[in-house]
Amino acid sequence: MKKIINDAEQVVEEMLQGAVLAHPQYVKRVEGFNVLVRANSPVQGKVALVSGGGSGHEPSHAGYVGRGMLDGAVAGAVFTSPTPDQVYEAVKVVDGGKGVLLIIKNYTGDIMNFEMAAEMAEADGVAVAKVVVNDDVAVENSTWTTGRRGIAGTVFVHKIAGAKAETGADLAEVQRVAEKVIANVRSMGMALSPCIVPAAGKPSFTLADNEVEIGMGIHGEPGTHRESLRTADATAEHLVGKILDDLSVNAGEEVAVMINGLGGTPLMELYVVNRKVAALLAGKNINIAKTYIGNYMTSLEMAGFSVTVLKLDGELKELLLAPADTPALVQF
Amino acid sequence: MKKIINDAEQVVEEMLQGAVLAHPQYVKRVEGFNVLVRANSPVQGKVALVSGGGSGHEPSHAGYVGRGMLDGAVAGAVFTSPTPDQVYEAVKVVDGGKGVLLIIKNYTGDIMNFEMAAEMAEADGVAVAKVVVNDDVAVENSTWTTGRRGIAGTVFVHKIAGAKAETGADLAEVQRVAEKVIANVRSMGMALSPCIVPAAGKPSFTLADNEVEIGMGIHGEPGTHRESLRTADATAEHLVGKILDDLSVNAGEEVAVMINGLGGTPLMELYVVNRKVAALLAGKNINIAKTYIGNYMTSLEMAGFSVTVLKLDGELKELLLAPADTPALVQF
């Protein structure tokens, strides 16, 4: 295992320390917890948003803590749900008196632990609402999931619900908008290579020299099938086809697109993929309001990508394009 | 070779098409050339900035085309300098009447071709100035370089000279500021793994299972030495030591830091590195004005990173922190 770390057992702790040192203008640590919150938390009079999950998906989720997106992010061990006490602490710290929305990716451990945290916070008198993101159309049920997995589409939920919260909307309204994103977002990915969880020290599976996994999850969960590597165009066409089989988008309607790198994929290849994705949507007279290309929801150093399509209406588009300022990726 | 492409010979063309489709609000293609320029080019009454070089370093350089940074980026074949006619075309298209600054990384082919383009443009009456970035402290002279190589520090030149140009400064002033950045920026990197140029189809070198290359260039040029992988902290200490041996920064002075991923490195590891880099600088009472972490100047899917330190004065700091808006990475 070749990794730029000091100690596999300390990698999350040291990552969080490095992140706070890098971005003090955006985030601060909740002492004693693996929780990063906005530097100015709690923001009074605004619904607060908390997300998180296992580490290894950076910049998700701490990279999205900042104005217009999340208020707090909880980091579990690599690919492991954070415990309820960690989530509970995040909720308490960010609550500005208007309640807290938990944005949960659909993994059994995450749901159980975030729900337990919500109950603890509610017992303290904090209003808590929850949404569960399940955008991955690849498979029903999976290694750690009942139903569909939550993957890169989660970032659109952060963005749009975060923008809604900045308007001063109440908890029910922010939750409604988050649910609307979830109802309209679909993703599917593929992987060229596995990744190595530091504490495990070896890949969790292997692929042959010319083999890829279609529909794989962001922790290396099995997808729909393995196949020989095809062209970028053929792969893009397959993924977009699966997405649009599931998400009805009519000619003349508008979408946002994310071509998400899994951590080890050159940006060059993501642009090659986007060329085909854009052409496929144009061929259906679907309009692209904005395209996001880069590493938004990763799987450590896994090579591969996912495509996400979010169907927009006027409300979602306005909130998607509203300003935000977060560490991921710090722009100039 | 596992890559998400269609045809190794078409990868730059298809990447450029994908980039224009993704970011029409930022960039447009100069038809018939591998040149992306601002969507509103030429910007009248402003010095224009052009950079570029071989492809494979994305988001460099087209990702930095936008308000407050570059006006145009020229893409050569992978790891191959663009030809003079391509650079000449970029210069002609972006000139808004106040002249054009060429920002060149110190590789022999780039210098020759950009200089030839400058002569062609000057013959047409366009005022052209040039700066050469050579921030890599690892080695003097290299596979394609006389002197030191230009690497990730180039992005700070784009940013700061770009901000100066937005103020309406004349060509000599923009060049002066760019030279000041170059005089004050130093970088050094290390690699865990090679990358594969699509048209070659195989890695240009190999490293043993636990071996890394220290001081390697962004095209895989040899560094100072190979060694067994050490801890992130030990490696960061070595790189920062080499940088500060060369760049005199006194206690109480201020710097910007970039922890740059080479394309295949998880963001988690870059944050672990930053933890040590920040501690080393704090130990010398050097103040960090801003830290940039992510994939800014890559080498396809190479795993590894570089550290860049830029010494700031009041002028450089103000220009560094001035607003900019470019596709890389498109933020929300």
mmCIF file of C-alpha atoms in Angstrom, chain B residues 46-275:
data_model
loop_
_atom_site.group_PDB
_atom_site.id
_atom_site.type_symbol
_atom_site.label_atom_id
_atom_site.label_comp_id
_atom_site.label_asym_id
_atom_site.label_seq_id
_atom_site.Cartn_x
_atom_site.Cartn_y
_atom_site.Cartn_z
ATOM 1 C CA LYS B 46 -7.166 45.304 -20.502
ATOM 2 C CA VAL B 47 -3.828 43.560 -20.849
ATOM 3 C CA ALA B 48 -4.566 39.976 -21.897
ATOM 4 C CA LEU B 49 -2.847 36.938 -20.400
ATOM 5 C CA VAL B 50 -2.089 33.783 -22.372
ATOM 6 C CA SER B 51 -0.619 30.594 -20.982
ATOM 7 C CA GLY B 52 -0.588 26.979 -21.997
ATOM 8 C CA GLY B 53 1.692 24.100 -22.704
ATOM 9 C CA GLY B 54 1.323 20.401 -23.169
ATOM 10 C CA SER B 55 -2.007 18.877 -22.175
ATOM 11 C CA GLY B 56 -2.253 16.464 -19.254
ATOM 12 C CA HIS B 57 -1.967 19.053 -16.475
ATOM 13 C CA GLU B 58 -5.668 19.857 -16.216
ATOM 14 C CA PRO B 59 -7.171 22.034 -14.867
ATOM 15 C CA SER B 60 -4.051 23.857 -16.095
ATOM 16 C CA HIS B 61 -4.364 25.865 -18.139
ATOM 17 C CA ALA B 62 -7.802 26.240 -19.679
ATOM 18 C CA GLY B 63 -9.411 25.877 -16.264
ATOM 19 C CA TYR B 64 -7.946 29.241 -15.325
ATOM 20 C CA VAL B 65 -9.441 31.149 -18.233
ATOM 21 C CA GLY B 66 -11.893 33.620 -16.824
ATOM 22 C CA ARG B 67 -12.330 36.929 -15.088
ATOM 23 C CA GLY B 68 -9.322 37.764 -12.931
ATOM 24 C CA MET B 69 -7.005 35.138 -14.382
ATOM 25 C CA LEU B 70 -6.174 34.133 -17.960
ATOM 26 C CA ASP B 71 -7.661 35.350 -21.239
ATOM 27 C CA GLY B 72 -6.519 32.389 -23.270
ATOM 28 C CA ALA B 73 -5.003 28.931 -22.913
ATOM 29 C CA VAL B 74 -3.222 26.965 -25.606
ATOM 30 C CA ALA B 75 -3.283 23.172 -25.409
ATOM 31 C CA GLY B 76 -0.505 21.133 -26.964
ATOM 32 C CA ALA B 77 -0.625 17.380 -27.377
ATOM 33 C CA VAL B 78 -0.212 15.525 -24.083
ATOM 34 C CA PHE B 79 3.065 16.623 -22.486
ATOM 35 C CA THR B 80 4.075 18.356 -25.727
ATOM 36 C CA SER B 81 4.460 22.056 -26.323
ATOM 37 C CA PRO B 82 1.854 23.742 -28.503
ATOM 38 C CA THR B 83 3.173 24.948 -31.831
ATOM 39 C CA PRO B 84 3.868 28.650 -32.507
ATOM 40 C CA ASP B 85 0.871 29.092 -34.807
ATOM 41 C CA GLN B 86 -1.459 27.989 -32.012
ATOM 42 C CA VAL B 87 0.036 30.436 -29.530
ATOM 43 C CA TYR B 88 0.057 33.194 -32.143
ATOM 44 C CA GLU B 89 -3.636 32.653 -32.792
ATOM 45 C CA ALA B 90 -4.420 32.882 -29.070
ATOM 46 C CA VAL B 91 -2.493 36.143 -28.778
ATOM 47 C CA LYS B 92 -4.298 37.688 -31.733
ATOM 48 C CA VAL B 93 -7.739 36.665 -30.507
ATOM 49 C CA VAL B 94 -7.381 37.929 -26.934
ATOM 50 C CA ASP B 95 -5.565 41.207 -27.574
ATOM 51 C CA GLY B 96 -7.817 44.028 -26.447
ATOM 52 C CA GLY B 97 -5.464 46.791 -27.503
ATOM 53 C CA LYS B 98 -3.272 46.897 -24.396
ATOM 54 C CA GLY B 99 -0.975 44.034 -25.273
ATOM 55 C CA VAL B 100 -0.564 40.423 -24.226
ATOM 56 C CA LEU B 101 1.514 38.790 -21.508
ATOM 57 C CA LEU B 102 2.677 35.236 -22.207
ATOM 58 C CA ILE B 103 3.122 33.102 -19.096
ATOM 59 C CA ILE B 104 5.478 30.272 -20.001
ATOM 60 C CA LYS B 105 6.590 27.331 -17.900
ATOM 61 C CA ASN B 106 10.312 26.743 -18.230
ATOM 62 C CA TYR B 107 10.515 23.947 -20.781
ATOM 63 C CA THR B 108 12.727 24.341 -23.829
ATOM 64 C CA GLY B 109 9.968 23.560 -26.315
ATOM 65 C CA ASP B 110 7.493 25.937 -24.688
ATOM 66 C CA ILE B 111 9.991 28.775 -24.614
ATOM 67 C CA MET B 112 10.965 28.329 -28.240
ATOM 68 C CA ASN B 113 7.387 28.102 -29.479
ATOM 69 C CA PHE B 114 5.963 30.898 -27.336
ATOM 70 C CA GLU B 115 8.860 33.169 -28.346
ATOM 71 C CA MET B 116 8.315 32.459 -31.991
ATOM 72 C CA ALA B 117 4.622 33.236 -31.565
ATOM 73 C CA ALA B 118 5.516 36.481 -29.799
ATOM 74 C CA GLU B 119 7.681 37.538 -32.731
ATOM 75 C CA MET B 120 4.897 36.755 -35.177
ATOM 76 C CA ALA B 121 2.392 38.776 -33.150
ATOM 77 C CA GLU B 122 4.774 41.686 -32.703
ATOM 78 C CA ALA B 123 5.283 41.758 -36.458
ATOM 79 C CA ASP B 124 1.509 42.267 -36.627
ATOM 80 C CA GLY B 125 1.761 45.207 -34.234
ATOM 81 C CA VAL B 126 0.598 43.449 -31.055
ATOM 82 C CA ALA B 127 2.608 44.380 -27.955
ATOM 83 C CA VAL B 128 3.783 41.146 -26.317
ATOM 84 C CA ALA B 129 5.691 40.572 -23.087
ATOM 85 C CA LYS B 130 6.850 37.240 -21.675
ATOM 86 C CA VAL B 131 7.607 35.732 -18.306
ATOM 87 C CA VAL B 132 9.076 32.305 -17.625
ATOM 88 C CA VAL B 133 8.083 30.418 -14.476
ATOM 89 C CA ASN B 134 10.771 28.220 -12.899
ATOM 90 C CA ASP B 135 9.526 27.492 -9.408
ATOM 91 C CA ASP B 136 10.640 23.869 -9.002
ATOM 92 C CA VAL B 137 13.615 23.824 -6.629
ATOM 93 C CA ALA B 138 14.257 20.084 -7.071
ATOM 94 C CA VAL B 139 16.852 20.080 -9.837
ATOM 95 C CA GLU B 140 18.807 22.371 -12.140
ATOM 96 C CA ASN B 141 18.361 21.295 -15.750
ATOM 97 C CA SER B 142 16.166 18.354 -16.576
ATOM 98 C CA THR B 143 14.878 16.236 -19.426
ATOM 99 C CA TRP B 144 13.219 19.146 -21.217
ATOM 100 C CA THR B 145 14.518 22.109 -19.264
ATOM 101 C CA THR B 146 17.585 24.294 -18.942
ATOM 102 C CA GLY B 147 17.523 25.776 -15.456
ATOM 103 C CA ARG B 148 14.612 24.936 -13.227
ATOM 104 C CA ARG B 149 11.236 23.568 -14.255
ATOM 105 C CA GLY B 150 7.992 25.474 -14.025
ATOM 106 C CA ILE B 151 5.306 23.630 -12.089
ATOM 107 C CA ALA B 152 2.374 24.444 -9.771
ATOM 108 C CA GLY B 153 3.647 27.909 -8.808
ATOM 109 C CA THR B 154 2.572 28.922 -12.306
ATOM 110 C CA VAL B 155 -1.019 29.050 -11.083
ATOM 111 C CA PHE B 156 -0.107 31.834 -8.636
ATOM 112 C CA VAL B 157 1.396 33.769 -11.556
ATOM 113 C CA HIS B 158 -1.860 33.389 -13.469
ATOM 114 C CA LYS B 159 -3.858 34.565 -10.482
ATOM 115 C CA ILE B 160 -1.823 37.555 -9.433
ATOM 116 C CA ALA B 161 -0.903 38.872 -12.873
ATOM 117 C CA GLY B 162 -4.515 38.293 -13.881
ATOM 118 C CA ALA B 163 -5.777 40.379 -10.987
ATOM 119 C CA LYS B 164 -3.316 43.131 -11.865
ATOM 120 C CA ALA B 165 -4.500 43.153 -15.462
ATOM 121 C CA GLU B 166 -8.100 43.565 -14.296
ATOM 122 C CA THR B 167 -7.130 46.831 -12.601
ATOM 123 C CA GLY B 168 -6.338 48.325 -16.000
ATOM 124 C CA ALA B 169 -2.576 48.277 -15.448
ATOM 125 C CA ASP B 170 -0.385 48.503 -18.543
ATOM 126 C CA LEU B 171 1.655 45.648 -19.993
ATOM 127 C CA ALA B 172 4.906 46.596 -18.251
ATOM 128 C CA GLU B 173 3.145 46.737 -14.885
ATOM 129 C CA VAL B 174 1.457 43.375 -15.358
ATOM 130 C CA GLN B 175 4.778 41.884 -16.407
ATOM 131 C CA ARG B 176 6.488 43.419 -13.376
ATOM 132 C CA VAL B 177 3.967 41.846 -11.006
ATOM 133 C CA ALA B 178 4.284 38.472 -12.749
ATOM 134 C CA GLU B 179 8.079 38.653 -12.368
ATOM 135 C CA LYS B 180 7.637 39.503 -8.714
ATOM 136 C CA VAL B 181 5.548 36.368 -8.183
ATOM 137 C CA ILE B 182 8.161 34.287 -9.981
ATOM 138 C CA ALA B 183 10.898 35.749 -7.783
ATOM 139 C CA ASN B 184 8.963 34.775 -4.677
ATOM 140 C CA VAL B 185 7.453 31.365 -5.472
ATOM 141 C CA ARG B 186 9.073 27.965 -4.989
ATOM 142 C CA SER B 187 7.720 24.423 -5.302
ATOM 143 C CA MET B 188 8.824 20.828 -4.984
ATOM 144 C CA GLY B 189 6.979 17.568 -5.476
ATOM 145 C CA MET B 190 7.126 13.819 -5.066
ATOM 146 C CA ALA B 191 5.465 10.934 -6.880
ATOM 147 C CA LEU B 192 4.192 7.552 -5.759
ATOM 148 C CA SER B 193 3.389 6.335 -9.234
ATOM 149 C CA PRO B 194 3.956 7.246 -12.876
ATOM 150 C CA CYS B 195 1.262 8.210 -15.351
ATOM 151 C CA ILE B 196 0.460 6.897 -18.794
ATOM 152 C CA VAL B 197 0.436 9.198 -21.804
ATOM 153 C CA PRO B 198 -2.531 7.927 -23.852
ATOM 154 C CA ALA B 199 -0.665 7.744 -27.159
ATOM 155 C CA ALA B 200 2.225 5.854 -25.537
ATOM 156 C CA GLY B 201 -0.067 3.385 -23.792
ATOM 157 C CA LYS B 202 2.372 2.479 -21.035
ATOM 158 C CA PRO B 203 4.063 4.186 -18.074
ATOM 159 C CA SER B 204 7.228 6.088 -18.960
ATOM 160 C CA PHE B 205 9.002 4.626 -15.926
ATOM 161 C CA THR B 206 8.323 2.274 -13.050
ATOM 162 C CA LEU B 207 8.675 2.476 -9.296
ATOM 163 C CA ALA B 208 8.989 -0.489 -6.981
ATOM 164 C CA ASP B 209 6.161 -1.334 -4.575
ATOM 165 C CA ASN B 210 7.414 0.823 -1.751
ATOM 166 C CA GLU B 211 9.507 3.275 -3.787
ATOM 167 C CA VAL B 212 8.810 6.944 -4.470
ATOM 168 C CA GLU B 213 10.552 9.608 -6.521
ATOM 169 C CA ILE B 214 11.409 12.845 -4.748
ATOM 170 C CA GLY B 215 11.530 16.023 -6.814
ATOM 171 C CA MET B 216 10.019 14.465 -9.909
ATOM 172 C CA GLY B 217 8.766 16.767 -12.654
ATOM 173 C CA ILE B 218 5.192 17.025 -13.868
ATOM 174 C CA HIS B 219 5.988 14.951 -16.958
ATOM 175 C CA GLY B 220 7.761 12.288 -14.938
ATOM 176 C CA GLU B 221 11.207 13.815 -15.355
ATOM 177 C CA PRO B 222 13.684 12.446 -12.820
ATOM 178 C CA GLY B 223 13.903 14.168 -9.468
ATOM 179 C CA THR B 224 16.692 14.297 -6.935
ATOM 180 C CA HIS B 225 16.484 10.662 -5.867
ATOM 181 C CA ARG B 226 14.322 7.638 -5.206
ATOM 182 C CA GLU B 227 13.710 6.367 -1.722
ATOM 183 C CA SER B 228 11.431 4.073 0.227
ATOM 184 C CA LEU B 229 8.109 5.690 1.032
ATOM 185 C CA ARG B 230 8.365 7.550 4.319
ATOM 186 C CA THR B 231 5.643 9.112 6.415
ATOM 187 C CA ALA B 232 3.685 12.064 5.103
ATOM 188 C CA ASP B 233 5.298 14.186 7.801
ATOM 189 C CA ALA B 234 8.862 13.206 6.889
ATOM 190 C CA THR B 235 8.201 13.814 3.209
ATOM 191 C CA ALA B 236 6.533 17.171 3.852
ATOM 192 C CA GLU B 237 9.448 18.201 6.051
ATOM 193 C CA HIS B 238 11.925 17.339 3.308
ATOM 194 C CA LEU B 239 10.051 19.285 0.629
ATOM 195 C CA VAL B 240 9.404 22.344 2.790
ATOM 196 C CA GLY B 241 13.048 22.290 3.887
ATOM 197 C CA LYS B 242 14.245 22.343 0.275
ATOM 198 C CA ILE B 243 11.840 25.166 -0.552
ATOM 199 C CA LEU B 244 12.873 27.319 2.412
ATOM 200 C CA ASP B 245 16.557 26.660 1.757
ATOM 201 C CA ASP B 246 15.988 28.453 -1.499
ATOM 202 C CA LEU B 247 13.347 31.050 -0.620
ATOM 203 C CA SER B 248 14.242 33.290 2.249
ATOM 204 C CA VAL B 249 11.183 33.844 4.435
ATOM 205 C CA ASN B 250 11.690 35.511 7.804
ATOM 206 C CA ALA B 251 9.682 35.112 10.967
ATOM 207 C CA GLY B 252 6.670 37.376 10.816
ATOM 208 C CA GLU B 253 6.492 37.332 7.025
ATOM 209 C CA GLU B 254 3.454 36.038 5.197
ATOM 210 C CA VAL B 255 3.019 33.328 2.564
ATOM 211 C CA ALA B 256 0.403 31.523 0.526
ATOM 212 C CA VAL B 257 0.633 27.732 0.421
ATOM 213 C CA MET B 258 -0.528 25.303 -2.227
ATOM 214 C CA ILE B 259 -0.728 21.555 -1.606
ATOM 215 C CA ASN B 260 -1.217 20.355 -5.154
ATOM 216 C CA GLY B 261 -2.403 16.878 -6.068
ATOM 217 C CA LEU B 262 -0.866 15.354 -9.198
ATOM 218 C CA GLY B 263 -4.123 13.758 -10.330
ATOM 219 C CA GLY B 264 -4.333 10.393 -8.581
ATOM 220 C CA THR B 265 -3.942 11.403 -4.948
ATOM 221 C CA PRO B 266 -6.914 11.425 -2.570
ATOM 222 C CA LEU B 267 -7.703 14.825 -1.102
ATOM 223 C CA MET B 268 -7.542 13.105 2.299
ATOM 224 C CA GLU B 269 -3.789 12.645 1.855
ATOM 225 C CA LEU B 270 -3.272 16.245 0.764
ATOM 226 C CA TYR B 271 -4.908 17.391 3.998
ATOM 227 C CA VAL B 272 -2.653 15.089 6.021
ATOM 228 C CA VAL B 273 0.314 16.697 4.269
ATOM 229 C CA ASN B 274 -1.033 20.164 4.948
ATOM 230 C CA ARG B 275 -1.217 19.456 8.661
#
